[in-house]
Structure formats: structure tokens, C-alpha cells
Amino acid sequence: MTERKETDSGGVRISYLKEYRDSGIPIILLHGNGEDSSLYSDLIGMLSDDGFSVYVMDSRGHGMSGKVDRLRYGDMADDVMHLIRHERLERPILFGFSDGGITGLLLAIKYPDALGRLIVAGINLSSDGIVLWARLLLRLIFLFTRSDKLRLMLTQPDIRAEQLRTIDVPTVVLYAEKDVVKLLHSETVAENVRNGELIRLEGHTHDSYVRDNTKLYELLADHIREE
């Protein structure tokens, strides 16, 4: 049974879904920019049926979590660490898509003992990791909307190779052939973390394989079952 819960992280309400299994290995799922926990509505059951305890956060400023004046990936990483401590999770697996993947990388850098395994998809290490046409489009939309979610994408993150080298948990990087982020950034992660693997997905766009929860489950299954 999936339960909606919430906790307070530094004064910000963090809402999350919890599908708990006794003795189940914990796995945290993080969504991308402008999305929420509903992105994984089917995946939750698939993972639970495999015996995992599943936790799906709404990032701050998204879904049912609290709003903030300014979004920062570092704060999002702190929120995930708060959830890990709040639920007393022992080195959970983390899957993060897009902004969620960036958050996962920062979590592993800042809290090196927090995770047991990391899987990220569709990530960029800086704003120029977004391909030029998409970045120009985001800038145009931002001029009219002043959206803080777009500001986040246009100004952050700033993750360097030397920071990635501090990550020593097994890390899988998923990259779609038709993504709007540059392959170089995924390659940089896979090459610099101590236990990195890059998986290229032919024919897929930035989010096609993530919104297809069955496809995503198939991609995750082999890597998480090793736990």
C-alpha cells in the first residue's frame, strides 16, 4: 500500500510516497524539473513486487512539497539526505532523472556514505550541458515567465570532474540518443566516478524511457537486483 507522508527539511515541507516492505532494500526515486512523484506511478508497484521499499519524493517547489523563494540543487540534495535520516534508511539505492540525477550526484559528493548505489539519467554538469537550441528556447521562455524552475536550469549546476572523483559508490549513467543534454557530460560522470558505467539508449529522447515506466523498470532491474 502506497502512503503519502511528509517531513520538514530546514523549514520546507517535503512530501513523499512510501511503499514499504519489511526487510526490503530501500530505493529512492527522484523526478525531473517541473515534474512530481506521479512520474513513477507504475514503477512503484513494480519495484515493490520485487521486494524493494520504495520512496518517491516531490522535490521542494514541486508537487505537494513546499514552495521556496529560490531553487538550488544543493538544497534538494540536503532534502534527500534529510529523508534518508528521517526514515533511517541504510545506504539506499537512488535513481534520479534529469534534475533528480543532478541532485543524486550532489548528494553522493556531499554525503559520501549516504548511498549504496546511484543511477542517474539525462544529466548535465552545468547549464551549458544543455544543447544550444534547447538552452536558447529556455531563455526565451524565462524572459516571459521568470520561472524559478527555468532559472535553476539556466544557472546551475556547477559540478566538476574532481568532485565526481570523490564518488565511490557503483554509479550507472543512462543517456538517450536523442537527448537535449550533451553526451560529454554523461561520459564525464561515467569516466570520473570510481565505479562508473555508461549505458546509451538508442532511439530514445530525454524522457521517453522514463515516462514509459515498464521500459525504465527493465533498465533498472539488472542493476538494482545486484543488491
GROMACS .gro file of C-alpha atoms in nm:
model
  227
    1MET     CA    1   0.000   0.000   0.000
    2THR     CA    2   0.139   0.338  -0.103
    3GLU     CA    3   0.127   0.601   0.170
    4ARG     CA    4   0.165   0.977   0.127
    5LYS     CA    5   0.385   1.123   0.401
    6GLU     CA    6   0.566   1.448   0.472
    7THR     CA    7   0.857   1.576   0.674
    8ASP     CA    8   1.020   1.911   0.742
    9SER     CA    9   1.361   1.975   0.588
   10GLY     CA   10   1.510   2.301   0.708
   11GLY     CA   11   1.168   2.462   0.730
   12VAL     CA   12   1.045   2.330   0.394
   13ARG     CA   13   0.769   2.071   0.376
   14ILE     CA   14   0.884   1.767   0.180
   15SER     CA   15   0.607   1.538   0.059
   16TYR     CA   16   0.685   1.182  -0.047
   17LEU     CA   17   0.528   0.850  -0.127
   18LYS     CA   18   0.629   0.544   0.070
   19GLU     CA   19   0.569   0.183  -0.035
   20TYR     CA   20   0.727  -0.013   0.248
   21ARG     CA   21   0.831  -0.378   0.255
   22ASP     CA   22   0.967  -0.545   0.570
   23SER     CA   23   1.340  -0.600   0.518
   24GLY     CA   24   1.309  -0.463   0.164
   25ILE     CA   25   1.613  -0.284   0.022
   26PRO     CA   26   1.526   0.089   0.011
   27ILE     CA   27   1.522   0.272  -0.321
   28ILE     CA   28   1.461   0.646  -0.365
   29LEU     CA   29   1.320   0.784  -0.691
   30LEU     CA   30   1.371   1.150  -0.787
   31HIS     CA   31   1.186   1.323  -1.071
   32GLY     CA   32   1.298   1.598  -1.306
   33ASN     CA   33   1.232   1.971  -1.336
   34GLY     CA   34   0.863   2.064  -1.332
   35GLU     CA   35   0.753   1.709  -1.251
   36ASP     CA   36   0.649   1.528  -0.934
   37SER     CA   37   0.620   1.182  -0.785
   38SER     CA   38   0.341   1.084  -1.025
   39LEU     CA   39   0.613   1.031  -1.287
   40TYR     CA   40   0.677   0.692  -1.125
   41SER     CA   41   0.319   0.588  -1.052
   42ASP     CA   42   0.354   0.247  -1.221
   43LEU     CA   43   0.719   0.190  -1.132
   44ILE     CA   44   0.642   0.198  -0.760
   45GLY     CA   45   0.436  -0.119  -0.780
   46MET     CA   46   0.688  -0.298  -1.000
   47LEU     CA   47   0.970  -0.231  -0.755
   48SER     CA   48   0.754  -0.317  -0.456
   49ASP     CA   49   0.660  -0.650  -0.616
   50ASP     CA   50   1.035  -0.719  -0.640
   51GLY     CA   51   1.063  -0.670  -0.264
   52PHE     CA   52   1.202  -0.315  -0.254
   53SER     CA   53   1.090  -0.046  -0.013
   54VAL     CA   54   1.019   0.250  -0.240
   55TYR     CA   55   1.037   0.621  -0.155
   56VAL     CA   56   0.936   0.882  -0.413
   57MET     CA   57   0.992   1.247  -0.325
   58ASP     CA   58   0.831   1.561  -0.456
   59SER     CA   59   1.129   1.795  -0.476
   60ARG     CA   60   1.095   2.129  -0.298
   61GLY     CA   61   0.894   2.368  -0.513
   62HIS     CA   62   0.731   2.074  -0.692
   63GLY     CA   63   0.420   1.866  -0.646
   64MET     CA   64   0.290   1.866  -0.288
   65SER     CA   65   0.618   1.982  -0.132
   66GLY     CA   66   0.658   2.334  -0.001
   67LYS     CA   67   0.741   2.633  -0.219
   68VAL     CA   68   1.065   2.827  -0.179
   69ASP     CA   69   1.192   3.167  -0.289
   70ARG     CA   70   1.482   3.022  -0.488
   71LEU     CA   71   1.554   2.667  -0.602
   72ARG     CA   72   1.905   2.525  -0.559
   73TYR     CA   73   2.025   2.176  -0.639
   74GLY     CA   74   2.235   2.173  -0.323
   75ASP     CA   75   1.925   2.231  -0.109
   76MET     CA   76   1.750   1.948  -0.292
   77ALA     CA   77   2.040   1.716  -0.209
   78ASP     CA   78   2.008   1.817   0.157
   79ASP     CA   79   1.637   1.734   0.141
   80VAL     CA   80   1.715   1.382   0.020
   81MET     CA   81   1.969   1.337   0.299
   82HIS     CA   82   1.704   1.454   0.545
   83LEU     CA   83   1.463   1.191   0.414
   84ILE     CA   84   1.731   0.921   0.446
   85ARG     CA   85   1.786   1.017   0.808
   86HIS     CA   86   1.416   1.069   0.882
   87GLU     CA   87   1.327   0.721   0.753
   88ARG     CA   88   1.651   0.571   0.891
   89LEU     CA   89   1.744   0.424   0.555
   90GLU     CA   90   2.063   0.220   0.535
   91ARG     CA   91   2.257   0.313   0.219
   92PRO     CA   92   1.959   0.316  -0.018
   93ILE     CA   93   1.974   0.288  -0.395
   94LEU     CA   94   1.891   0.619  -0.563
   95PHE     CA   95   1.756   0.671  -0.914
   96GLY     CA   96   1.737   1.028  -1.034
   97PHE     CA   97   1.615   1.157  -1.368
   98SER     CA   98   1.737   1.490  -1.509
   99ASP     CA   99   1.728   1.738  -1.216
  100GLY     CA  100   1.683   1.437  -0.989
  101GLY     CA  101   2.002   1.288  -1.130
  102ILE     CA  102   2.191   1.610  -1.070
  103THR     CA  103   2.059   1.607  -0.713
  104GLY     CA  104   2.176   1.249  -0.675
  105LEU     CA  105   2.528   1.335  -0.787
  106LEU     CA  106   2.548   1.626  -0.544
  107LEU     CA  107   2.417   1.404  -0.265
  108ALA     CA  108   2.688   1.145  -0.333
  109ILE     CA  109   2.954   1.419  -0.339
  110LYS     CA  110   2.841   1.592  -0.018
  111TYR     CA  111   2.742   1.280   0.177
  112PRO     CA  112   2.976   1.004   0.055
  113ASP     CA  113   2.836   0.738   0.290
  114ALA     CA  114   2.469   0.805   0.219
  115LEU     CA  115   2.405   0.574  -0.077
  116GLY     CA  116   2.468   0.213  -0.168
  117ARG     CA  117   2.418   0.259  -0.541
  118LEU     CA  118   2.345   0.551  -0.774
  119ILE     CA  119   2.169   0.551  -1.110
  120VAL     CA  120   2.129   0.880  -1.296
  121ALA     CA  121   1.963   0.960  -1.628
  122GLY     CA  122   1.965   1.262  -1.859
  123ILE     CA  123   2.206   1.470  -1.652
  124ASN     CA  124   2.418   1.776  -1.719
  125LEU     CA  125   2.702   1.904  -1.504
  126SER     CA  126   2.650   2.271  -1.590
  127SER     CA  127   2.389   2.474  -1.774
  128ASP     CA  128   2.592   2.465  -2.096
  129GLY     CA  129   2.545   2.089  -2.094
  130ILE     CA  130   2.201   2.156  -2.239
  131VAL     CA  131   2.222   2.167  -2.620
  132LEU     CA  132   2.223   2.519  -2.762
  133TRP     CA  133   1.880   2.524  -2.927
  134ALA     CA  134   1.712   2.398  -2.609
  135ARG     CA  135   1.904   2.645  -2.394
  136LEU     CA  136   1.801   2.936  -2.616
  137LEU     CA  137   1.438   2.822  -2.600
  138LEU     CA  138   1.452   2.804  -2.221
  139ARG     CA  139   1.598   3.155  -2.208
  140LEU     CA  140   1.319   3.287  -2.427
  141ILE     CA  141   1.050   3.128  -2.213
  142PHE     CA  142   1.222   3.257  -1.899
  143LEU     CA  143   1.208   3.615  -2.031
  144PHE     CA  144   0.829   3.593  -2.029
  145THR     CA  145   0.768   3.372  -1.725
  146ARG     CA  146   1.056   3.444  -1.485
  147SER     CA  147   1.005   3.087  -1.370
  148ASP     CA  148   1.240   2.987  -1.090
  149LYS     CA  149   1.243   2.631  -1.226
  150LEU     CA  150   1.383   2.763  -1.554
  151ARG     CA  151   1.627   2.989  -1.371
  152LEU     CA  152   1.758   2.679  -1.194
  153MET     CA  153   1.824   2.503  -1.526
  154LEU     CA  154   1.985   2.811  -1.683
  155THR     CA  155   2.224   2.893  -1.396
  156GLN     CA  156   2.302   2.562  -1.225
  157PRO     CA  157   2.462   2.318  -1.152
  158ASP     CA  158   2.839   2.352  -1.140
  159ILE     CA  159   2.980   2.002  -1.089
  160ARG     CA  160   3.349   1.950  -1.166
  161ALA     CA  161   3.540   1.636  -1.254
  162GLU     CA  162   3.743   1.648  -0.933
  163GLN     CA  163   3.419   1.640  -0.733
  164LEU     CA  164   3.296   1.339  -0.930
  165ARG     CA  165   3.617   1.153  -0.842
  166THR     CA  166   3.509   1.151  -0.477
  167ILE     CA  167   3.206   0.934  -0.561
  168ASP     CA  168   3.294   0.572  -0.495
  169VAL     CA  169   2.953   0.402  -0.493
  170PRO     CA  170   2.864   0.199  -0.805
  171THR     CA  171   2.715   0.450  -1.049
  172VAL     CA  172   2.521   0.387  -1.370
  173VAL     CA  173   2.460   0.672  -1.617
  174LEU     CA  174   2.176   0.641  -1.868
  175TYR     CA  175   2.197   0.856  -2.181
  176ALA     CA  176   1.937   0.878  -2.459
  177GLU     CA  177   2.049   0.905  -2.821
  178LYS     CA  178   1.813   1.200  -2.885
  179ASP     CA  179   1.861   1.376  -2.552
  180VAL     CA  180   1.871   1.754  -2.509
  181VAL     CA  181   2.174   1.727  -2.283
  182LYS     CA  182   2.520   1.663  -2.419
  183LEU     CA  183   2.669   1.315  -2.423
  184LEU     CA  184   3.000   1.457  -2.300
  185HIS     CA  185   2.851   1.527  -1.958
  186SER     CA  186   2.730   1.169  -1.911
  187GLU     CA  187   3.068   1.041  -2.031
  188THR     CA  188   3.244   1.269  -1.783
  189VAL     CA  189   3.043   1.124  -1.495
  190ALA     CA  190   3.100   0.761  -1.600
  191GLU     CA  191   3.472   0.819  -1.650
  192ASN     CA  192   3.539   1.004  -1.325
  193VAL     CA  193   3.335   0.826  -1.060
  194ARG     CA  194   3.525   0.527  -0.925
  195ASN     CA  195   3.272   0.263  -1.030
  196GLY     CA  196   3.101   0.418  -1.332
  197GLU     CA  197   2.914   0.266  -1.625
  198LEU     CA  198   2.755   0.446  -1.919
  199ILE     CA  199   2.452   0.295  -2.096
  200ARG     CA  200   2.343   0.456  -2.423
  201LEU     CA  201   1.979   0.418  -2.525
  202GLU     CA  202   1.924   0.422  -2.899
  203GLY     CA  203   1.614   0.590  -3.037
  204HIS     CA  204   1.506   0.749  -2.709
  205THR     CA  205   1.454   1.114  -2.623
  206HIS     CA  206   1.529   1.288  -2.295
  207ASP     CA  207   1.231   1.142  -2.110
  208SER     CA  208   1.073   0.877  -2.335
  209TYR     CA  209   1.219   0.579  -2.149
  210VAL     CA  210   1.140   0.734  -1.810
  211ARG     CA  211   0.774   0.807  -1.879
  212ASP     CA  212   0.747   0.450  -2.002
  213ASN     CA  213   0.773   0.302  -1.652
  214THR     CA  214   0.788  -0.053  -1.788
  215LYS     CA  215   1.092   0.032  -2.001
  216LEU     CA  216   1.251   0.213  -1.710
  217TYR     CA  217   1.195  -0.087  -1.483
  218GLU     CA  218   1.366  -0.311  -1.737
  219LEU     CA  219   1.665  -0.076  -1.746
  220LEU     CA  220   1.690  -0.058  -1.368
  221ALA     CA  221   1.620  -0.420  -1.286
  222ASP     CA  222   1.960  -0.576  -1.353
  223HIS     CA  223   2.147  -0.306  -1.165
  224ILE     CA  224   1.929  -0.296  -0.854
  225ARG     CA  225   1.885  -0.672  -0.824
  226GLU     CA  226   2.259  -0.699  -0.764
  227GLU     CA  227   2.186  -0.557  -0.420
   0.00000   0.00000   0.00000
